XYZ file of C-alpha atoms in Angstrom:
727
model
C 0.000 0.000 0.000
C 1.397 3.397 -0.921
C 1.910 6.182 1.584
C -0.855 8.375 0.070
C -3.259 5.422 0.278
C -2.384 4.918 3.934
C -2.988 8.590 4.641
C -6.301 8.545 2.787
C -7.525 5.463 4.691
C -6.423 6.989 8.009
C -8.629 10.007 7.311
C -11.568 8.007 5.936
C -11.678 5.685 8.970
C -11.529 8.491 11.534
C -14.378 10.213 13.354
C -12.508 13.508 13.305
C -9.143 14.748 12.061
C -6.810 16.698 14.324
C -4.508 19.200 12.610
C -1.378 20.697 14.121
C -1.978 24.132 12.666
C -4.040 27.324 13.047
C -7.233 28.581 11.461
C -5.447 31.890 10.888
C -2.920 30.142 8.645
C -4.976 27.436 6.925
C -8.623 28.099 7.782
C -9.983 28.211 4.219
C -8.026 25.086 3.301
C -9.384 23.371 6.409
C -12.953 24.196 5.341
C -12.243 22.689 1.917
C -10.898 19.578 3.628
C -13.996 19.229 5.847
C -16.322 19.650 2.874
C -14.762 16.971 0.700
C -13.852 14.428 3.380
C -17.027 15.159 5.363
C -14.988 15.022 8.561
C -14.726 17.669 11.286
C -11.245 19.206 11.556
C -9.976 19.838 15.082
C -7.371 22.587 15.251
C -4.678 21.822 17.847
C -2.921 25.138 17.338
C 0.746 25.647 16.413
C 2.055 23.427 19.272
C 5.417 25.210 19.270
C 8.389 23.436 20.789
C 9.152 24.240 24.409
C 12.076 26.608 25.001
C 15.351 24.654 25.107
C 16.309 23.424 28.584
C 19.451 22.194 30.156
C 22.446 22.810 27.929
C 23.293 26.229 29.355
C 22.733 28.132 26.109
C 24.335 27.930 22.685
C 27.635 26.087 22.455
C 30.330 28.539 23.498
C 32.552 27.972 20.453
C 29.693 28.301 17.969
C 28.313 31.333 19.808
C 31.694 33.030 19.645
C 31.990 32.326 15.933
C 28.529 33.743 15.199
C 29.201 36.880 17.219
C 32.032 37.686 14.822
C 29.503 38.718 12.172
C 26.941 41.473 11.893
C 23.405 40.788 13.047
C 21.279 39.166 10.357
C 24.216 38.492 8.039
C 24.797 34.762 8.576
C 23.234 32.032 6.451
C 22.382 28.735 8.136
C 21.686 25.653 6.037
C 20.100 22.318 6.965
C 19.622 19.366 6.754
C 23.092 17.853 6.784
C 22.499 15.155 4.182
C 22.647 17.160 0.942
C 26.293 17.927 0.098
C 25.429 19.209 -3.394
C 23.900 22.274 -1.745
C 27.206 23.060 -0.108
C 29.047 22.845 -3.415
C 26.839 25.590 -4.772
C 27.095 27.758 -1.672
C 30.900 27.587 -1.761
C 31.028 29.856 -4.811
C 28.610 32.494 -3.578
C 30.065 36.014 -4.151
C 29.062 37.134 -0.632
C 30.377 34.039 1.094
C 32.466 36.148 3.514
C 29.342 36.750 5.572
C 27.923 33.254 5.281
C 27.630 30.275 7.602
C 27.293 26.883 5.981
C 27.127 23.325 7.181
C 30.204 21.931 5.427
C 29.161 18.294 5.071
C 32.001 17.458 2.733
C 34.621 18.809 5.106
C 36.391 20.505 2.168
C 36.001 24.172 2.891
C 39.193 25.871 1.747
C 37.214 28.379 -0.286
C 35.137 29.346 2.749
C 37.774 29.155 5.467
C 37.016 31.540 8.369
C 33.615 32.359 6.901
C 31.945 28.946 7.026
C 31.600 26.272 9.663
C 30.195 22.785 9.928
C 28.065 22.170 13.011
C 26.830 18.719 14.031
C 24.332 18.807 16.883
C 21.066 20.238 18.053
C 19.990 23.381 16.210
C 17.268 24.502 18.599
C 19.468 27.199 20.047
C 20.826 28.194 16.624
C 17.354 29.176 15.425
C 17.118 31.892 18.053
C 20.406 33.418 16.963
C 19.987 36.481 14.684
C 20.669 34.856 11.323
C 19.040 33.939 8.041
C 18.537 30.380 6.949
C 18.329 28.197 3.872
C 15.748 25.656 5.013
C 14.393 22.359 3.704
C 10.810 23.313 4.414
C 9.393 20.950 6.958
C 6.704 22.627 9.047
C 8.754 23.465 12.131
C 10.662 26.390 13.565
C 8.912 28.882 11.325
C 8.512 31.458 14.057
C 12.008 32.753 14.560
C 13.552 33.165 11.114
C 12.896 34.297 7.600
C 14.054 31.811 5.020
C 14.781 30.718 1.503
C 12.878 27.521 0.757
C 14.378 24.390 -0.816
C 11.735 21.626 -0.597
C 13.154 18.151 -1.126
C 10.452 15.512 -0.612
C 6.962 14.536 0.549
C 4.797 17.282 1.998
C 7.625 19.818 1.723
C 6.575 20.880 -1.789
C 3.067 21.919 -0.717
C 4.489 23.414 2.490
C 6.744 25.579 0.323
C 3.778 26.780 -1.759
C 1.849 27.624 1.420
C 4.757 29.681 2.767
C 5.769 31.363 -0.481
C 2.412 31.876 -2.236
C -0.237 31.984 0.503
C 1.499 33.437 3.570
C 4.309 35.118 1.593
C 6.906 34.596 4.308
C 9.643 32.979 2.226
C 11.200 32.644 -1.203
C 11.437 29.273 -2.928
C 14.673 28.327 -4.661
C 14.034 28.112 -8.408
C 14.311 24.527 -9.678
C 14.016 22.791 -13.024
C 10.402 21.990 -13.950
C 11.173 18.443 -15.074
C 14.180 17.238 -13.100
C 13.936 19.499 -10.035
C 17.616 20.396 -10.212
C 18.837 23.770 -9.069
C 21.882 25.954 -9.646
C 24.220 27.898 -7.423
C 22.836 31.068 -8.970
C 19.290 30.054 -7.953
C 20.349 29.510 -4.360
C 22.225 32.802 -4.372
C 19.249 34.711 -5.805
C 16.800 33.294 -3.269
C 19.074 34.012 -0.320
C 19.902 37.523 -1.477
C 16.215 38.290 -2.077
C 15.302 37.681 1.561
C 18.482 39.301 2.924
C 18.796 42.340 0.684
C 17.403 45.365 2.532
C 16.736 47.092 -0.830
C 14.703 44.257 -2.362
C 10.971 45.077 -2.530
C 10.103 41.385 -2.456
C 12.445 40.856 0.479
C 10.880 43.761 2.361
C 7.395 42.281 1.919
C 8.633 38.848 2.996
C 10.143 40.301 6.153
C 6.999 42.318 6.966
C 4.771 39.262 6.512
C 7.137 37.109 8.531
C 7.064 39.592 11.411
C 3.253 39.604 11.404
C 3.032 35.816 11.525
C 5.702 35.639 14.194
C 3.649 38.002 16.386
C 0.516 35.902 15.830
C 2.197 32.591 16.673
C 3.890 33.962 19.789
C 0.776 35.776 20.991
C 0.068 35.060 24.653
C -2.920 32.774 25.109
C -3.066 31.601 21.481
C -2.168 27.985 22.259
C -4.374 27.910 25.377
C -7.336 29.042 23.314
C -6.794 26.301 20.771
C -6.394 23.636 23.459
C -9.618 24.740 25.164
C -11.511 24.590 21.857
C -9.875 21.250 21.104
C -10.958 19.820 24.480
C -14.522 21.053 23.997
C -14.662 19.424 20.559
C -13.461 16.131 22.005
C -16.053 16.324 24.761
C -18.777 16.872 22.174
C -17.487 13.933 20.165
C -17.557 11.647 23.207
C -21.043 12.747 24.210
C -22.356 12.379 20.649
C -20.912 8.858 20.521
C -22.706 7.998 23.777
C -26.086 9.314 22.596
C -26.056 6.872 19.677
C -25.255 3.884 21.912
C -27.057 1.929 24.624
C -27.694 3.402 28.070
C -24.615 1.772 29.609
C -22.317 3.244 26.976
C -24.066 6.605 27.264
C -23.224 6.693 30.967
C -19.619 5.731 30.267
C -19.374 8.421 27.629
C -20.822 11.000 29.981
C -18.387 10.017 32.763
C -15.552 10.177 30.268
C -16.619 13.673 29.266
C -16.754 14.751 32.905
C -13.245 13.453 33.525
C -11.966 15.287 30.473
C -13.636 18.450 31.696
C -12.002 18.057 35.089
C -8.614 17.636 33.433
C -9.137 20.700 31.266
C -9.795 22.684 34.441
C -6.560 21.298 35.871
C -8.368 19.516 38.696
C -6.058 16.519 38.580
C -7.020 13.055 39.781
C -5.419 11.898 43.014
C -3.728 8.517 43.168
C -3.012 6.207 46.061
C 0.587 5.058 45.670
C 2.395 2.350 47.617
C 6.198 2.517 47.867
C 8.485 -0.262 49.085
C 12.206 0.510 48.732
C 15.139 -1.803 49.379
C 16.405 -1.762 52.985
C 19.188 0.757 52.404
C 19.113 4.462 53.232
C 20.595 5.128 49.798
C 17.345 3.711 48.412
C 14.795 4.744 51.028
C 15.850 8.400 50.883
C 15.386 8.848 47.094
C 12.071 7.000 47.341
C 11.006 9.540 49.954
C 12.169 12.431 47.759
C 9.896 11.075 45.014
C 7.061 10.620 47.517
C 7.387 14.282 48.521
C 7.104 15.405 44.901
C 4.020 13.282 44.245
C 2.417 14.334 47.534
C 2.997 17.962 46.553
C 0.519 17.329 43.719
C -1.936 15.788 46.156
C -1.374 12.056 45.768
C -1.584 9.832 48.847
C 1.507 7.717 49.602
C 1.770 4.595 51.759
C 5.511 4.347 52.414
C 6.742 0.970 53.728
C 9.963 0.880 55.757
C 11.532 -0.970 58.717
C 10.855 0.364 62.250
C 14.379 1.692 62.940
C 14.412 3.689 59.712
C 11.241 5.584 60.558
C 12.707 8.096 63.063
C 15.776 8.629 60.851
C 13.653 9.570 57.839
C 10.802 11.394 59.586
C 12.411 14.827 59.144
C 12.501 14.270 55.365
C 8.748 13.682 55.154
C 7.533 17.079 53.968
C 3.866 16.060 53.688
C 3.012 13.859 56.693
C -0.715 14.388 56.088
C -0.344 12.614 52.726
C 2.717 10.386 53.224
C 1.982 7.652 55.757
C 4.892 5.607 57.083
C 3.897 1.939 57.350
C 6.393 -0.126 59.336
C 7.399 -3.569 58.116
C 9.098 -5.853 60.616
C 12.229 -7.465 59.180
C 12.035 -11.191 60.031
C 14.923 -12.949 61.756
C 16.867 -15.332 59.518
C 19.856 -17.553 60.133
C 23.097 -15.729 59.420
C 21.676 -12.244 59.995
C 22.528 -10.664 63.362
C 19.572 -10.072 65.657
C 17.845 -6.725 65.235
C 19.428 -5.886 61.872
C 16.993 -4.066 59.575
C 19.074 -2.134 57.037
C 22.258 -2.544 55.027
C 24.044 0.040 57.176
C 23.796 -2.335 60.166
C 24.601 -5.495 58.223
C 28.142 -6.924 58.317
C 29.502 -7.434 54.801
C 29.553 -11.223 55.097
C 25.894 -11.245 56.211
C 24.687 -9.103 53.297
C 23.035 -11.932 51.296
C 20.884 -12.912 54.296
C 19.205 -9.494 54.307
C 17.712 -10.418 50.916
C 16.165 -13.506 52.546
C 14.626 -11.336 55.253
C 13.321 -8.894 52.628
C 11.625 -11.729 50.733
C 10.024 -12.895 53.984
C 8.156 -9.572 54.222
C 6.102 -10.650 51.198
C 3.058 -11.868 53.205
C 2.926 -8.531 55.065
C 3.080 -6.607 51.784
C 0.384 -8.775 50.178
C -1.909 -8.331 53.168
C -1.402 -4.560 52.975
C -2.099 -4.537 49.235
C -5.364 -6.392 49.743
C -6.474 -3.795 52.305
C -5.073 -0.575 50.816
C -5.826 -1.310 47.150
C -3.415 1.332 45.779
C -3.483 2.494 42.168
C 0.286 2.325 41.618
C 3.105 0.435 43.351
C 6.673 1.759 43.179
C 9.106 -1.028 44.016
C 12.866 -1.574 44.152
C 15.194 -4.050 42.442
C 15.065 -6.686 45.209
C 11.259 -6.961 45.201
C 11.006 -8.874 41.914
C 7.924 -10.634 43.347
C 6.003 -7.408 43.981
C 4.747 -6.678 40.410
C 2.683 -9.878 40.387
C 1.124 -9.017 43.739
C 0.400 -5.469 42.588
C -1.499 -6.687 39.529
C -3.382 -9.236 41.629
C -4.905 -6.367 43.617
C -5.466 -4.020 40.691
C -2.363 -1.796 40.950
C 0.130 -0.894 38.215
C 3.720 -1.875 39.137
C 6.450 0.684 38.392
C 10.111 -0.129 38.952
C 11.822 2.919 40.460
C 15.541 2.827 39.721
C 18.122 4.411 41.996
C 20.756 3.885 39.339
C 21.801 5.931 36.330
C 19.843 5.044 33.210
C 23.143 4.612 31.371
C 24.052 1.776 33.727
C 20.973 -0.307 32.902
C 21.208 0.491 29.205
C 24.795 -0.801 29.213
C 23.903 -4.007 31.086
C 20.834 -4.868 28.997
C 20.978 -8.621 28.230
C 18.276 -8.175 25.599
C 20.458 -5.789 23.619
C 23.208 -8.414 23.677
C 20.921 -11.137 22.337
C 21.019 -13.051 25.623
C 17.293 -13.017 26.331
C 15.531 -11.177 29.159
C 17.493 -12.881 31.958
C 20.705 -13.853 30.210
C 23.838 -13.994 32.344
C 26.868 -12.126 31.041
C 30.476 -13.240 31.030
C 33.453 -11.080 32.012
C 34.198 -10.464 28.343
C 30.629 -9.311 27.705
C 30.728 -6.945 30.661
C 33.812 -5.295 29.134
C 32.187 -4.206 25.872
C 29.158 -2.070 25.173
C 26.140 -3.806 23.608
C 25.375 -3.379 19.875
C 23.948 0.014 18.997
C 24.861 1.535 22.365
C 24.864 5.362 22.134
C 28.508 5.514 23.261
C 30.114 2.361 21.808
C 33.570 3.171 23.158
C 32.274 3.124 26.731
C 33.199 -0.065 28.535
C 34.159 -1.704 31.781
C 37.800 -2.377 32.497
C 39.072 -5.854 33.293
C 38.893 -5.472 37.074
C 35.442 -3.865 36.840
C 34.080 -6.655 34.635
C 35.510 -9.197 37.068
C 33.688 -7.432 39.907
C 30.378 -7.598 38.017
C 30.849 -11.276 37.215
C 31.732 -11.892 40.878
C 28.502 -10.198 41.964
C 26.561 -12.493 39.668
C 27.998 -15.409 41.615
C 25.810 -14.396 44.537
C 22.472 -16.200 44.664
C 20.251 -14.096 46.882
C 16.785 -14.209 48.387
C 14.593 -17.210 49.052
C 14.660 -18.185 45.363
C 18.462 -17.846 45.198
C 18.323 -15.535 42.199
C 21.634 -14.438 40.596
C 22.342 -10.870 41.705
C 22.081 -9.175 38.301
C 18.973 -11.163 37.437
C 17.203 -9.288 40.233
C 17.567 -6.100 38.202
C 16.486 -7.726 34.954
C 13.412 -9.232 36.619
C 12.533 -5.904 38.222
C 12.451 -4.260 34.798
C 10.885 -7.173 32.908
C 7.995 -7.542 35.358
C 7.176 -3.820 35.484
C 4.541 -1.895 33.571
C 6.940 1.063 33.400
C 10.429 2.033 34.564
C 10.884 5.282 36.484
C 14.394 6.752 36.510
C 15.757 9.347 38.900
C 17.491 11.337 36.198
C 16.899 13.846 33.389
C 16.555 13.255 29.680
C 18.926 16.197 29.138
C 21.644 14.148 30.856
C 20.812 10.604 29.749
C 18.160 10.863 27.055
C 19.927 8.728 24.431
C 20.642 6.010 26.980
C 17.036 6.109 28.182
C 15.758 5.672 24.628
C 18.097 2.710 24.199
C 16.882 1.134 27.459
C 13.199 1.617 26.601
C 13.725 0.168 23.132
C 15.389 -3.049 24.265
C 13.298 -3.703 27.363
C 10.133 -2.572 25.545
C 8.966 -0.590 28.565
C 7.764 3.007 28.931
C 10.451 5.120 30.582
C 9.273 7.716 33.106
C 11.729 10.484 34.004
C 11.425 11.565 37.641
C 13.902 14.435 37.277
C 16.971 14.938 39.485
C 15.009 14.842 42.781
C 17.644 16.819 44.617
C 17.584 16.647 48.411
C 15.878 19.448 50.264
C 18.127 22.294 51.423
C 19.753 21.606 54.809
C 17.962 22.819 57.917
C 18.738 25.946 59.918
C 21.227 24.308 62.309
C 24.276 24.893 60.131
C 27.534 22.984 59.900
C 29.082 21.480 63.010
C 30.814 24.373 64.792
C 34.141 22.600 65.263
C 34.366 21.459 61.645
C 33.220 24.855 60.369
C 35.955 26.552 62.394
C 38.591 24.175 61.028
C 37.495 24.733 57.407
C 37.477 28.512 57.853
C 41.160 28.336 58.680
C 41.953 27.778 54.992
C 41.640 29.877 51.850
C 38.607 29.569 49.593
C 38.530 26.528 47.288
C 41.597 25.080 48.996
C 40.384 22.012 50.924
C 40.008 18.566 49.318
C 36.919 16.696 50.545
C 37.020 12.902 50.169
C 33.998 10.756 51.069
C 32.631 7.402 49.887
C 29.184 7.349 51.472
C 27.939 5.552 54.541
C 28.316 1.989 53.264
C 31.326 1.763 50.925
C 34.220 -0.208 52.384
C 37.587 -0.543 50.650
C 38.717 -4.168 50.538
C 42.471 -3.655 50.802
C 44.179 -1.800 53.623
C 47.080 -1.029 51.270
C 44.725 0.747 48.837
C 43.065 2.606 51.697
C 46.497 3.845 52.739
C 47.512 4.673 49.156
C 44.458 6.932 48.895
C 45.523 8.776 52.042
C 49.101 9.048 50.778
C 47.701 10.616 47.586
C 45.789 13.219 49.600
C 48.944 13.962 51.559
C 51.009 14.252 48.376
C 48.878 17.123 47.037
C 50.148 19.385 49.808
C 46.576 20.646 50.175
C 44.444 20.517 53.319
C 41.947 17.653 53.217
C 38.947 16.158 54.992
C 38.540 12.399 54.443
C 35.350 10.722 55.690
C 35.834 6.985 55.180
C 34.870 3.675 56.721
C 37.660 1.400 57.968
C 38.856 -1.056 55.320
C 37.624 -4.640 55.306
C 38.466 -6.596 58.490
C 39.466 -3.443 60.418
C 37.346 -2.154 63.280
C 38.589 1.437 63.420
C 40.093 4.068 61.160
C 43.041 4.548 63.518
C 44.073 0.896 63.266
C 44.333 1.131 59.465
C 46.213 4.448 59.166
C 49.790 4.486 57.830
C 52.432 4.788 60.514
C 53.173 8.412 61.370
C 50.461 9.690 59.025
C 48.517 11.791 61.521
C 51.686 13.484 62.723
C 52.715 14.431 59.179
C 49.329 15.935 58.243
C 48.558 17.443 61.620
C 46.691 20.724 61.238
C 45.896 20.245 57.542
C 44.366 16.772 57.345
C 41.417 15.047 59.048
C 40.491 11.383 58.614
C 37.299 10.241 60.295
C 34.445 7.730 60.154
C 30.717 8.298 60.597
C 27.953 10.491 59.271
C 28.700 14.089 58.273
C 26.624 16.995 56.965
C 27.707 16.457 53.377
C 25.414 19.050 51.792
C 26.795 21.746 54.079
C 30.377 20.597 53.606
C 30.051 20.766 49.813
C 28.610 24.275 50.080
C 31.435 25.526 52.297
C 33.581 28.174 50.638
C 36.821 26.423 51.636
C 36.023 23.181 49.786
C 37.661 23.115 46.361
C 37.439 19.486 45.235
C 35.311 16.390 45.941
C 36.861 12.920 45.695
C 33.916 10.503 45.650
C 32.867 6.906 44.943
C 30.441 7.768 42.101
C 27.180 6.698 43.699
C 24.287 8.030 41.610
C 22.803 10.083 44.454
C 26.182 11.442 45.493
C 26.917 12.602 41.954
C 23.634 14.499 41.608
C 24.288 16.145 44.958
C 27.855 16.945 43.918
C 26.793 18.507 40.615
C 24.780 21.114 42.497
C 27.876 22.157 44.441
C 30.724 24.249 43.070
C 33.326 21.531 43.713
C 34.976 19.883 40.697
C 34.846 16.098 40.880
C 37.544 13.465 41.214
C 35.988 10.096 40.432
C 37.067 6.946 42.277
C 34.353 4.312 41.518
C 34.190 1.433 43.986
C 31.507 -1.094 43.025
C 28.435 -2.056 41.020
C 26.988 0.931 39.111
C 29.812 3.257 40.216
C 31.987 2.346 37.219
C 29.472 3.263 34.502
C 28.491 6.339 36.525
C 32.134 7.422 36.407
C 32.225 7.008 32.609
C 29.028 9.057 32.293
C 30.574 11.890 34.310
C 34.043 11.774 32.758
C 33.344 10.816 29.125
C 29.805 12.059 28.413
C 29.148 15.074 30.637
C 32.857 15.870 31.097
C 32.422 17.119 34.655
C 35.068 15.070 36.447
C 38.392 13.261 36.204
C 38.829 9.596 37.100
C 41.710 8.439 39.249
C 44.035 6.337 37.079
C 43.979 2.646 38.018
C 45.593 -0.600 36.977
C 43.650 -2.176 34.109
C 43.734 -5.670 35.549
C 43.851 -5.240 39.327
C 42.197 -1.815 39.604
C 44.822 -0.600 42.059
C 45.571 3.089 42.482
C 48.826 4.825 43.295
C 49.350 7.880 45.439
C 50.665 9.663 42.356
C 47.474 8.825 40.436
C 45.315 10.233 43.235
C 47.420 13.376 43.462
C 47.431 13.921 39.680
C 43.634 13.641 39.399
C 43.110 16.153 42.201
C 45.641 18.628 40.858
C 44.102 18.377 37.371
C 40.747 19.686 38.544
C 41.981 22.295 41.037
C 44.829 23.968 39.136
C 43.621 27.133 37.441
C 46.103 26.836 34.576
C 45.258 23.213 33.699
C 43.346 23.109 30.395
C 41.474 19.894 31.234
C 40.592 21.315 34.621
C 39.219 24.484 33.045
C 36.954 22.438 30.776
C 35.813 20.285 33.705
C 34.970 23.326 35.817
C 33.147 25.057 32.950
C 31.026 21.983 32.208
C 30.324 21.504 35.900
C 29.127 25.095 36.165
C 26.742 24.610 33.220
C 25.209 21.457 34.676
C 24.944 23.052 38.092
C 23.031 25.961 36.588
C 20.741 23.552 34.761
C 19.997 21.336 37.784
C 19.235 24.342 39.988
C 17.027 26.034 37.401
C 13.675 27.191 38.771
C 10.830 24.970 37.674
C 12.956 22.067 36.430
C 11.829 19.533 39.022
C 8.259 20.810 38.900
C 8.155 20.237 35.143
C 9.434 16.688 35.520
C 6.998 15.973 38.354
C 4.055 17.239 36.305
C 5.141 15.121 33.361
C 5.520 12.075 35.616
C 2.080 12.755 37.064
C 0.528 12.806 33.603
C 2.269 9.534 32.713
C 1.064 7.876 35.920
C -2.508 9.030 35.310
C -2.253 7.618 31.808
C -0.833 4.369 33.160
C -3.841 3.788 35.404
C -6.275 4.917 32.712
C -7.131 8.330 34.126
C -5.212 10.420 31.597
C -6.784 11.658 28.385
């Protein structure tokens, strides 16, 4: 079946046709359409793209290049797949004021006056320039243009713009073969740019008028309101021609649509059951706060000891109810242990058994509460089935970077939904991965394979299979991240797991309370110049396996000659920090170095003016927190997702430097630690300057007003759609 036939059938079989356009632009043509197809046309309005978010403005290099020319004097050409256009532009007599996309890469004739740019052009369109454009119906608001239609609907689009609206000039082409000449391109461009051209003047006047119309405040809202009313009428009309039962359903559907149009959003009952780690419970609670802010009710399940530690983070106690779940005693798990922070390393697998034994409690609660949605963690692979049994939609909420799961996808590697990966497979990215050069090193792949040797929980499931099951059994996957940071990896994940991906946004922790930083520590930090102190911390649960590597890290901090604050747990098989310190270390760093264990006010430390660098273990939550500080990052990944997180930060976002390690054993040297720190803190270091500049851009983006609110509203709409309440 041909494409035109498909389009014709799509229209013929519809009840109404929705058009992404305006009556002001195509009203008479719309009336003609309605008459001959005998179908109502619903006008959705222009539906302009949202303002660009998250990249910190136009690329600095490109922006600088553009600013070297007079306003309105630069020509921008797209798309990038027609090199014959460039050949003709190369010989333009006014090329000294032109910008071109040099696809061929052979631009000697246009050196210094032409540039090739590969990347998003959303920002470019708002730069004062002219454009040779291929005439798809997008981005018409900001620029006047010369039209060069190439295929499909573009030919009629060009006639609409050049003959009906008179906002552009079409490049003259051969009647039979459609070929064009360099002179034709030149003439079209000069017509719209030449201030003396009568045709150009009229084009610019018309373009300005249409720009004002399309950007008029309230235009889109008016169209959406009319669109909603038309849909309501359609639904009601459908009900009136059906039986009484369907009429009632149609009427209720119309009422719900009316409520949505008035922004009276439906309220969900959501159950959340995170894994028994504060690094999981806390982000779950951050998400609960965002959803409660909208008005949803949350039943938050957690062990008894965790309740008082998290109570201060519950910002909506009238909507977020803590429901305690007793952690059953199991052989091998010390009495009274409820979370990973209390669990000795060797007893870790037994906590999974205890978690599985909470299943009857969770099922009983589901049968009574009857929530609409259940957010669950990786270890609760049995929860999706229970959720569906009691009418809820299961959503896997991931604490990990989206890039991490995209990289580990067994489906993408042709291993099936639960396929186990070898060391060699862990080392290479899967086919089609957005960053094919990204990979795990030998020691990292060995660590992942070692983790898979653990069989955990009552079913003795291989460790990585827990994650695969959590995704496979879900109705959707919710990621604590932003599409601006990991969009390509999210698309890859959704494609191979065939699951909707819901972006929760960064979900940054709430600002610290009024108490302020510990007085003693604050006084010590104030004794040093601004941006001088190195802060090193690996979270509350990371333990280094080798005492020698623990000491080498400290030697590296000492070698910098900078003051430092190291908050670390004792290495494996050591009870205290003091027992694992190098001999004479404290004496040598006295006054400029602190090494301690325990919880610290990390948010306040990172905000302190004396802190100039953050050496961290690359936990996903830690990295988001760190990106909102002004401290450049030194990356020292320790386990599990930390390694891919480090690649994301160092190779994709370019906001940190990894500590150099042995390829096979993963060991660091004091010199490697020192070099990484000095790279990011030295003002004259070129890599460090780039790292700091990128960090500043991402910090600005993450702290932008309205960012989290936008993601929360989008997530809300997706959840309402998931349960069948969204329209």
